[in-house]
mmCIF file of C-alpha atoms in Angstrom:
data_model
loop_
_atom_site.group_PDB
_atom_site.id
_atom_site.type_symbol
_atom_site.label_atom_id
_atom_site.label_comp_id
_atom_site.label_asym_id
_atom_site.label_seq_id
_atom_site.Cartn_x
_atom_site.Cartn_y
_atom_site.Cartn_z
ATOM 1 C CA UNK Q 57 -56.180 110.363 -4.758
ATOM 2 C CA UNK Q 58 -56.985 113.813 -3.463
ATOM 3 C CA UNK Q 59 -59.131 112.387 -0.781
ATOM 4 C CA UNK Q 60 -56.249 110.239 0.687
ATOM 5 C CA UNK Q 61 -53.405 113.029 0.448
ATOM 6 C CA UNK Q 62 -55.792 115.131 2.272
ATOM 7 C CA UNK Q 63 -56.160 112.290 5.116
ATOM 8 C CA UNK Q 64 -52.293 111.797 4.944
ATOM 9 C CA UNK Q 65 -52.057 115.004 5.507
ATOM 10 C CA UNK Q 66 -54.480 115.259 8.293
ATOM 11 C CA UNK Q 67 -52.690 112.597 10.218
ATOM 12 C CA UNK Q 68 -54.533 109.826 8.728
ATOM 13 C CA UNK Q 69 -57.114 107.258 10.635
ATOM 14 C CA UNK Q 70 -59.766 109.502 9.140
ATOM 15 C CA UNK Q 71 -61.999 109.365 6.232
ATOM 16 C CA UNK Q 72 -61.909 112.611 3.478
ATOM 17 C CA UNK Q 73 -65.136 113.460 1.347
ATOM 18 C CA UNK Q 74 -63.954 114.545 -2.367
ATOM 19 C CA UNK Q 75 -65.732 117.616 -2.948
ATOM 20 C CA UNK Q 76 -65.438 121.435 -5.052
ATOM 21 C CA UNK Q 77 -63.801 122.860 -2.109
ATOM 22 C CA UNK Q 78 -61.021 119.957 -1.935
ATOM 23 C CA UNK Q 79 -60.379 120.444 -5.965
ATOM 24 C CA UNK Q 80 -60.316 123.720 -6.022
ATOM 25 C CA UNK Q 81 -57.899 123.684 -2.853
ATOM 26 C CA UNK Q 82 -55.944 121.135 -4.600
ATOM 27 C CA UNK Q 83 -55.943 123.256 -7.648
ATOM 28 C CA UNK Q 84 -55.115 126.460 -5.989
ATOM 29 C CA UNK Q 85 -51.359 124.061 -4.122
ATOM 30 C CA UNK Q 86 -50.476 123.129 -8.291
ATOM 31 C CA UNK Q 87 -50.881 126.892 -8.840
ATOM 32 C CA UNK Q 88 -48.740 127.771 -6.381
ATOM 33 C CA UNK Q 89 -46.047 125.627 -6.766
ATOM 34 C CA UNK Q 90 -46.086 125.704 -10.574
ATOM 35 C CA UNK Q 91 -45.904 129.755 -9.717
ATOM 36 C CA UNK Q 92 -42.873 129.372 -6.787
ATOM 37 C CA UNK Q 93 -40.663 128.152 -9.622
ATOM 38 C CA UNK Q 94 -41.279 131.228 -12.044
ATOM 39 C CA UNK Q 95 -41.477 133.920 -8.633
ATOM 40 C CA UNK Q 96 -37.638 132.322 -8.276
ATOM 41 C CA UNK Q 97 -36.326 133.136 -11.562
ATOM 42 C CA UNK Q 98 -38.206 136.560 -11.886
ATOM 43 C CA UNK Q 99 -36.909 137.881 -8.237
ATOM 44 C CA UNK Q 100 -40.974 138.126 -7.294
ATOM 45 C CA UNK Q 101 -40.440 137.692 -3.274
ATOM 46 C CA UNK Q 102 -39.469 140.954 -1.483
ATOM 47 C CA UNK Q 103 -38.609 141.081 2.072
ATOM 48 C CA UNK Q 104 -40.262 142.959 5.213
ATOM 49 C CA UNK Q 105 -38.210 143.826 8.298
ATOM 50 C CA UNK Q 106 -39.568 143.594 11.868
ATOM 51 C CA UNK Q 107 -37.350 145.328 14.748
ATOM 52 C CA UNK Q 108 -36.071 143.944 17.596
ATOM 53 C CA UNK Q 109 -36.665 146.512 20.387
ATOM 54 C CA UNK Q 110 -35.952 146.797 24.173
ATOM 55 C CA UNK Q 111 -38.604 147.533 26.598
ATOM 56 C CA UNK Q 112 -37.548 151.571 26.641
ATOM 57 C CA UNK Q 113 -37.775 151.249 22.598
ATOM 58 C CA UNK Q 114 -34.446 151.092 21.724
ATOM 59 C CA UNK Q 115 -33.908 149.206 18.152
ATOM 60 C CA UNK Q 116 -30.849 146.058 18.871
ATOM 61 C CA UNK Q 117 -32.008 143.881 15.740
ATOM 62 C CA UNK Q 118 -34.157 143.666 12.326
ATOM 63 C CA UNK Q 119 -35.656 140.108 11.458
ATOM 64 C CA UNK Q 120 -36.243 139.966 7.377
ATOM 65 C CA UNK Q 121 -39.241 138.229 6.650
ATOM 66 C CA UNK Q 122 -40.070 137.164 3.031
ATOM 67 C CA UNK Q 123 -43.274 138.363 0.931
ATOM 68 C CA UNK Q 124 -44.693 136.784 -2.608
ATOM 69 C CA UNK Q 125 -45.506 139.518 -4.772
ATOM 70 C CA UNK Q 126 -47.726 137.860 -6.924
ATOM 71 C CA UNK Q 127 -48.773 138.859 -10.616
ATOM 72 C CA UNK Q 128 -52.036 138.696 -10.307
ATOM 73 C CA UNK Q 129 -53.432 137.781 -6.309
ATOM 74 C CA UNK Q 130 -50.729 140.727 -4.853
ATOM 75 C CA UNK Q 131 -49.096 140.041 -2.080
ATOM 76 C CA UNK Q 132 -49.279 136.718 -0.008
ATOM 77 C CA UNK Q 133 -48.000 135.774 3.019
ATOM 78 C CA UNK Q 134 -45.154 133.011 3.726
ATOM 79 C CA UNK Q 135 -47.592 130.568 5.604
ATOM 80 C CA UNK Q 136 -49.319 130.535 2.699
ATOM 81 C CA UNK Q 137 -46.559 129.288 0.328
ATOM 82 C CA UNK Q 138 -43.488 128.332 2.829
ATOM 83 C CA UNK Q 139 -44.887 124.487 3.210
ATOM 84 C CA UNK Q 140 -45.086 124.244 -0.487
ATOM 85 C CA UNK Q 141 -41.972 125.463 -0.855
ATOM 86 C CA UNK Q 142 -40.786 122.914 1.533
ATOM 87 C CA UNK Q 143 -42.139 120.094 -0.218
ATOM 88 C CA UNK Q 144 -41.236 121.227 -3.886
ATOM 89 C CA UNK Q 145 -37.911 120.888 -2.950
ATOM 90 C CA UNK Q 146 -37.208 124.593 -2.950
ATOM 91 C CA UNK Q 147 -36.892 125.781 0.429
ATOM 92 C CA UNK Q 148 -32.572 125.959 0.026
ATOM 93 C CA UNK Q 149 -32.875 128.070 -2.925
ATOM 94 C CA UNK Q 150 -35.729 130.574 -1.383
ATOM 95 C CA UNK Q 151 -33.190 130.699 1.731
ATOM 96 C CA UNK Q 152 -30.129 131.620 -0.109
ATOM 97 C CA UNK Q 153 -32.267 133.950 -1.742
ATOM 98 C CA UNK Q 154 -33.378 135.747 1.129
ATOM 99 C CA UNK Q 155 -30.398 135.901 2.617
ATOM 100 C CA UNK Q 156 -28.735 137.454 -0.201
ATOM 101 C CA UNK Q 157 -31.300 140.016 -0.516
ATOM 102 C CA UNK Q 158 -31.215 140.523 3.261
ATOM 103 C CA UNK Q 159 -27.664 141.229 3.247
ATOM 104 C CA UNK Q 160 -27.920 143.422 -0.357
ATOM 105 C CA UNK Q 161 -30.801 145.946 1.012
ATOM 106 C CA UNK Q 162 -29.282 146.370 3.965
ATOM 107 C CA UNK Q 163 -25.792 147.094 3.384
ATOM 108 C CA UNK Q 164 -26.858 149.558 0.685
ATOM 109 C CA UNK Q 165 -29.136 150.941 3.204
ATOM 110 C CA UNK Q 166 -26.147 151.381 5.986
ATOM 111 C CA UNK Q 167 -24.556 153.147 3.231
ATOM 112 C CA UNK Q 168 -27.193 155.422 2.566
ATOM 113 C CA UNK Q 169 -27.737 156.466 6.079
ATOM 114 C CA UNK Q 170 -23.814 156.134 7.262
ATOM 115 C CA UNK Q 171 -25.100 154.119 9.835
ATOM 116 C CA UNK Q 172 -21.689 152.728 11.944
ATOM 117 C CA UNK Q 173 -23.420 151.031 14.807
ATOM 118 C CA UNK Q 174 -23.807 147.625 13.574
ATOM 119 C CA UNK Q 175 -27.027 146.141 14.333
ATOM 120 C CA UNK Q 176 -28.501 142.554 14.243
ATOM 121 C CA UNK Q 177 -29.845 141.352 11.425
ATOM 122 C CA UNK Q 178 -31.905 137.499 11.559
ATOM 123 C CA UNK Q 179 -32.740 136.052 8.835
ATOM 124 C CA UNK Q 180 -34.760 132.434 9.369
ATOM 125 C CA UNK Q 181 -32.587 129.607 7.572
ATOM 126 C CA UNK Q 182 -34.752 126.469 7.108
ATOM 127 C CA UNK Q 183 -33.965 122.551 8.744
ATOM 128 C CA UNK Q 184 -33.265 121.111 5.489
ATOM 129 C CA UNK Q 185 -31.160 123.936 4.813
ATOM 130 C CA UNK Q 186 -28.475 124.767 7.595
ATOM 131 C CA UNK Q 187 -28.223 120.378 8.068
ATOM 132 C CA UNK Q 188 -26.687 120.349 4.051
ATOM 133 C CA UNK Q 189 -23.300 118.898 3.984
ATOM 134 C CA UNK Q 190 -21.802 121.876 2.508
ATOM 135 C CA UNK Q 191 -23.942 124.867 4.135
ATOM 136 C CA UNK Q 192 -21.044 126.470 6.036
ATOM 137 C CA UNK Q 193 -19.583 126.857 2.324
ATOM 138 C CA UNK Q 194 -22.455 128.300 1.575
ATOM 139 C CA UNK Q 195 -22.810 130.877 3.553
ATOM 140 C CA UNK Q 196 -18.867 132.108 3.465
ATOM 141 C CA UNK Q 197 -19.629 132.337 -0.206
ATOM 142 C CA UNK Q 198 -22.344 134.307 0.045
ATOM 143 C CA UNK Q 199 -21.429 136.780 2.632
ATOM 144 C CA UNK Q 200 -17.922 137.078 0.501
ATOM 145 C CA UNK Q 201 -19.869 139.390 -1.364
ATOM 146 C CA UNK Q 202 -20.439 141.879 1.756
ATOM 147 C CA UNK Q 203 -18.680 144.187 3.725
ATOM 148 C CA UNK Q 204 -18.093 142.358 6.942
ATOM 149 C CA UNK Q 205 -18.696 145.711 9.240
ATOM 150 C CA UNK Q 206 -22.294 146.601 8.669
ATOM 151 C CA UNK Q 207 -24.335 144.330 10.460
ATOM 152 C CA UNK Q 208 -23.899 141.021 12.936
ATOM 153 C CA UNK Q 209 -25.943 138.150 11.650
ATOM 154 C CA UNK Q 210 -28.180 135.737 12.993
ATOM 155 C CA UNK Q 211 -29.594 132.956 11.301
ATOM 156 C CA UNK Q 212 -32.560 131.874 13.190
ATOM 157 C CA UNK Q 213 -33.667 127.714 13.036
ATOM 158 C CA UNK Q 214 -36.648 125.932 14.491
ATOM 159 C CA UNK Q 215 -36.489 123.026 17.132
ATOM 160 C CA UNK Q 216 -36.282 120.208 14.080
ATOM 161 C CA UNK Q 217 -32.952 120.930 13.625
ATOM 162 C CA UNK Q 218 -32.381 119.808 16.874
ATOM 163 C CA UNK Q 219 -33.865 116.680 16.628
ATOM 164 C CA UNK Q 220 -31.062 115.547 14.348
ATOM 165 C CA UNK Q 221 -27.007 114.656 14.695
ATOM 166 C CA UNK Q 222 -26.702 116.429 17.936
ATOM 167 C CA UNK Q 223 -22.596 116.089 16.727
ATOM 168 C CA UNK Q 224 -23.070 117.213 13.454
ATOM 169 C CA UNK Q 225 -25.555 120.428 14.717
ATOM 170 C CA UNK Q 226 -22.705 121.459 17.191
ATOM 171 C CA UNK Q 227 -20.374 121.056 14.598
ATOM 172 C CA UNK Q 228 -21.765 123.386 12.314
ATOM 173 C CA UNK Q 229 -22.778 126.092 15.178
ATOM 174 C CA UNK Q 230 -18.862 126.245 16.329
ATOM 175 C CA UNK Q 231 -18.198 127.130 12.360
ATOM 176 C CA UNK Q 232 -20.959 129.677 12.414
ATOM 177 C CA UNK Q 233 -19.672 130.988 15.392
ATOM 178 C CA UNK Q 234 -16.359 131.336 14.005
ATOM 179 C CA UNK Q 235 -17.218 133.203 11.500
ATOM 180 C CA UNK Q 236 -18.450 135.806 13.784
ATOM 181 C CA UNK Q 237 -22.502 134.488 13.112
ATOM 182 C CA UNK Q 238 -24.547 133.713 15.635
ATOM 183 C CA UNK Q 239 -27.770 131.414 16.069
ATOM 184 C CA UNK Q 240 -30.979 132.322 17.330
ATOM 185 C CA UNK Q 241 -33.653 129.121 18.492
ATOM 186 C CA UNK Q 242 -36.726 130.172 16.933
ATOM 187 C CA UNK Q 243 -40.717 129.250 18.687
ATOM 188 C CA UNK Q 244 -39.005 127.725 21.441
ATOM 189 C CA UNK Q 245 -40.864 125.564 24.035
ATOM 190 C CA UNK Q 246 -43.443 124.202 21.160
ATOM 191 C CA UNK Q 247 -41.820 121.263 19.503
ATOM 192 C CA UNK Q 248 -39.283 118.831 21.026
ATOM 193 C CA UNK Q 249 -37.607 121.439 23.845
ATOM 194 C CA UNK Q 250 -35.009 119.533 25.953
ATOM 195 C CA UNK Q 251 -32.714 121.531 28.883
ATOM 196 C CA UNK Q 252 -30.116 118.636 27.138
ATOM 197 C CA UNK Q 253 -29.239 120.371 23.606
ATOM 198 C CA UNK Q 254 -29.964 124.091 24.966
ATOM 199 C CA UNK Q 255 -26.789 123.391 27.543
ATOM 200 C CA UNK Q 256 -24.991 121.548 24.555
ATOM 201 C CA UNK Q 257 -25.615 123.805 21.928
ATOM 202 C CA UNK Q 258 -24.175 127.269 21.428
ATOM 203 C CA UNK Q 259 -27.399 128.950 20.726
ATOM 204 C CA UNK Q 260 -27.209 132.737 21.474
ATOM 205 C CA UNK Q 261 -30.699 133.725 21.583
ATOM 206 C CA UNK Q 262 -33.944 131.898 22.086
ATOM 207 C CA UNK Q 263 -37.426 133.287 20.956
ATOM 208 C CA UNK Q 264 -40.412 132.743 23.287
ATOM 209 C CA UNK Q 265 -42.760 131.364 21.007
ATOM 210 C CA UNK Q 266 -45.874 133.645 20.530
ATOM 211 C CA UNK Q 267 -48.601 131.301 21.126
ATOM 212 C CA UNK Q 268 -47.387 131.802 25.050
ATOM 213 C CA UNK Q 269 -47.230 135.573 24.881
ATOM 214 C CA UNK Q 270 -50.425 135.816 23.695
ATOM 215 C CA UNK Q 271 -52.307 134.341 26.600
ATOM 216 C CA UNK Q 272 -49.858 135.373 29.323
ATOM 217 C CA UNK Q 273 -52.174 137.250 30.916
ATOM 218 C CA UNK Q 274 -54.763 134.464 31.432
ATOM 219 C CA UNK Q 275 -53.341 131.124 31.394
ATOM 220 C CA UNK Q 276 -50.962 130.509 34.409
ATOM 221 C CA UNK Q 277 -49.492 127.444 32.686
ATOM 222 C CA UNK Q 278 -48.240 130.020 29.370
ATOM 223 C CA UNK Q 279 -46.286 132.136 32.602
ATOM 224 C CA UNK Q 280 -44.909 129.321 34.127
ATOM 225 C CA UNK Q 281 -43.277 128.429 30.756
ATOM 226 C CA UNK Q 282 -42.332 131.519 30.345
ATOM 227 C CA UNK Q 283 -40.904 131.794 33.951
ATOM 228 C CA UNK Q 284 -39.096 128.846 33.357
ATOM 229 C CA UNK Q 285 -37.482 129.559 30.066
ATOM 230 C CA UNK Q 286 -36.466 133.299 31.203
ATOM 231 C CA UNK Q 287 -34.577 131.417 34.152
ATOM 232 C CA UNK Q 288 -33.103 129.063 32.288
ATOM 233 C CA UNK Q 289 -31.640 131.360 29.792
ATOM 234 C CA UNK Q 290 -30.624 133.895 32.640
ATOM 235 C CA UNK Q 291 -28.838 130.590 34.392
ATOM 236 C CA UNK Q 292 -26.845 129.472 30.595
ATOM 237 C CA UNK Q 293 -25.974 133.491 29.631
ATOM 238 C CA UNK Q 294 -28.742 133.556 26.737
ATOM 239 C CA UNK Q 295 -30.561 136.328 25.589
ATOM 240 C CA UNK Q 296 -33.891 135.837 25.380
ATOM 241 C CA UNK Q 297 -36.731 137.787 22.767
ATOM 242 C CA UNK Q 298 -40.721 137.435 23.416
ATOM 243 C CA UNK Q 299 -42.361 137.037 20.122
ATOM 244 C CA UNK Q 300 -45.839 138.283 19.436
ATOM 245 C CA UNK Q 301 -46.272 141.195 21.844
ATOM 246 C CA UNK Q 302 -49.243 143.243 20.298
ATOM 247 C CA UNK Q 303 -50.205 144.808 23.484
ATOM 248 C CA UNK Q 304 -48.604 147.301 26.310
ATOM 249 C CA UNK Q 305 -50.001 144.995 28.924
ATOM 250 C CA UNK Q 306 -48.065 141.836 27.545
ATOM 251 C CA UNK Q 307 -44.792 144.058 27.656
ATOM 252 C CA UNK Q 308 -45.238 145.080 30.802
ATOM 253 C CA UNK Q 309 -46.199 141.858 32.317
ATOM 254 C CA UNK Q 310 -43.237 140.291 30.315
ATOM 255 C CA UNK Q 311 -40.762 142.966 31.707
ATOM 256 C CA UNK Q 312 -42.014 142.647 35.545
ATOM 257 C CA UNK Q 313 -40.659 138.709 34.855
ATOM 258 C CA UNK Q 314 -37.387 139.816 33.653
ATOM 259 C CA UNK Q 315 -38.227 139.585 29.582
ATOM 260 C CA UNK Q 316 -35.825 142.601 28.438
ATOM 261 C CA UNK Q 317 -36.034 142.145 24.252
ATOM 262 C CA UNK Q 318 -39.330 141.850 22.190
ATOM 263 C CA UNK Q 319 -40.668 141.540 18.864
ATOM 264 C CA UNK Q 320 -44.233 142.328 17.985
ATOM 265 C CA UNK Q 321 -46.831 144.680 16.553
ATOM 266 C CA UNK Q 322 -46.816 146.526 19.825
ATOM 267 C CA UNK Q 323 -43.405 148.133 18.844
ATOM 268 C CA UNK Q 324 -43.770 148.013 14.901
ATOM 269 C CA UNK Q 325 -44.959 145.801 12.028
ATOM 270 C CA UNK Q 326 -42.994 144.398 9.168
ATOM 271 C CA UNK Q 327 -41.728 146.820 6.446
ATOM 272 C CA UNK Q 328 -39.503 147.971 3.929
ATOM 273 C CA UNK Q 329 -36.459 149.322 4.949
ATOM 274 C CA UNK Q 330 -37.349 153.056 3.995
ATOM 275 C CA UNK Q 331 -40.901 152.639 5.992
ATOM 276 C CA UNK Q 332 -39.114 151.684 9.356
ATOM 277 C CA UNK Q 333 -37.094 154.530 8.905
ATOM 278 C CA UNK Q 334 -40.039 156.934 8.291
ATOM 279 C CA UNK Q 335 -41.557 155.580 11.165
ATOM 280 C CA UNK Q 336 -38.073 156.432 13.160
ATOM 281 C CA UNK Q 337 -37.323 152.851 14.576
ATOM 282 C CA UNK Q 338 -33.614 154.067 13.808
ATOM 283 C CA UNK Q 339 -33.696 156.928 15.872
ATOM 284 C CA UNK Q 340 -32.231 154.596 18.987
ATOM 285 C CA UNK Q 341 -29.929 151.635 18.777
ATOM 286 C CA UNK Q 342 -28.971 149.711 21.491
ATOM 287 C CA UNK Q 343 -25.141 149.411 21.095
ATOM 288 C CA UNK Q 344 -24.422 146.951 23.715
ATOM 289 C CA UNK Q 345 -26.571 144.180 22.171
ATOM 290 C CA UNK Q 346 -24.649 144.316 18.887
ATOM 291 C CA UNK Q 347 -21.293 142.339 19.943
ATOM 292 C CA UNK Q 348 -20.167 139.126 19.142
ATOM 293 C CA UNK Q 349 -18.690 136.989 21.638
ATOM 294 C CA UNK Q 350 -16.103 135.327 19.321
ATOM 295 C CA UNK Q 351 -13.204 136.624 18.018
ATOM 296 C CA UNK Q 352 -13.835 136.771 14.430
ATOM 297 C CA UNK Q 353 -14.576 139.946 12.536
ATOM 298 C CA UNK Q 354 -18.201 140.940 13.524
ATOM 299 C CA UNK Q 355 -20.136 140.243 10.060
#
């Protein structure tokens, strides 16, 4: 059995040796998932926030980004427990999680600091998530709980969303949209990308995917994409953030093409709250990036 879920999940038309490695792989997925259900109930993930900075390193948005801290193995990355998740069954109930949390630290943190400029904050909602029947209801129950003046959300999908009821997708978008929330595309140009849905869909950002940042500087077909999606989004009024920049040579490069907004260790890793403010990422905000285009209340 473990040999043929491990060529399912390889594609399949293969052949899988049983050995140590595979059980104790095998052993180490039960562990996990048996251990995602109790991390759930005990409030065990904790959140990291990467900014969103401009090329003159002014701060215009905060992504939070979820941690696992673990009993015993510390603290562990989402790839390595995000595709479990997924196939547990509990991706909805880490999402609502993490965005309640999101919207909980940093509120109180606003607070704290009597921050008034409201600044974006993303938080990544998954497929199976933001396509449930009831999601909008959702998420006006859980920002209920919130002042609606601290912050402007984003909830940031993949492409598989897309790949759906292009009806149903738009549907919920407009909803989002009226409630003053807006939608980022997240790893653009690596799954199903199609000029089609970006024209029909009222996405308001799109995130260069960093497997193209990181060989910009080598591999001419990485800039073309990257030429092509920064025109595109100039041509449909979208903003546009580069992903991945670790180096001053991929910012500059980027901003010579027009790339404006980036996200990456270059500018700052992910942290607590109270770290990024050590650091001084909130010494700058850019106030002109943190509007919404509706009519709504801002929340």
């Amino acid at each position: 059995d473990r040999g043929m879920y491990r060529a399912k999940e390889k594609g399949g038309n293969c052949y899988q040796f049983v050995s140590d490695d595979l059980n104790a792989q095998a052993f180490e997925r039960l562990m996990l998932e048996k251990g995602l259900m109790r991390a759930l109930s005990r409030s065990e993930f904790v959140l990291h926030y990467q900014p969103q900075m401009s090329q003159d390193g002014q701060l215009f948005g905060l992504e939070a980004l979820v941690r696992w801290q673990h009993p015993i193995r510390g603290m562990i990355e989402p790839n390595e427990f995000v595709t479990i998740a997924e196939e547990a069954g509990l991706i909805d109930k880490l999402g609502r999680y993490v965005l309640r949390r999101a919207l909980s630290e940093y509120t109180a943190f606003c607070d704290e600091l009597e921050l008034t400029q409201p600044i974006k904050l993303a938080v990544n909602i998954s497929p199976s998530h933001f396509l449930q029947p009831d999601f909008i209801n959702q998420i006006e129950t859980i920002l209920s709980a919130f002042p609606s003046d601290r912050f402007y959300l984003v909830l940031e999908v993949t492409e598989g969303v897309v790949i759906q009821s292009m009806d149903d997708i738009s549907d919920t978008m407009e909803a989002l949209r009226k409630l003053g929330i807006g939608v980022s595309l997240d790893d653009f140009g690596t799954g199903y990308s199609s000029l089609a849905y970006i024209q029909r869909l009222p996405f308001d950002t799109l995130k260069i995917d960093q497997s193209f940042v990181a060989d910009i500087l080598n591999d001419a077909n990485n800039t073309a994409i990257v030429d092509a999606i920064l025109s595109m989004a100039s041509s449909l009024g979208v903003t546009v953030i580069a992903e991945g920049v670790e180096t001053e040579q991929q910012c500059h490069f980027l901003e010579q093409r027009g790339c404006t907004l980036y996200q990456g260790f270059w500018f700052a890793r992910p942290a607590p709250l109270e770290q990024l403010l050590e650091r001084g990422i909130f010494n700058t905000v850019k106030p002109e990036i943190c509007t919404s285009e509706t009519e709504e209340t801002v929340v």
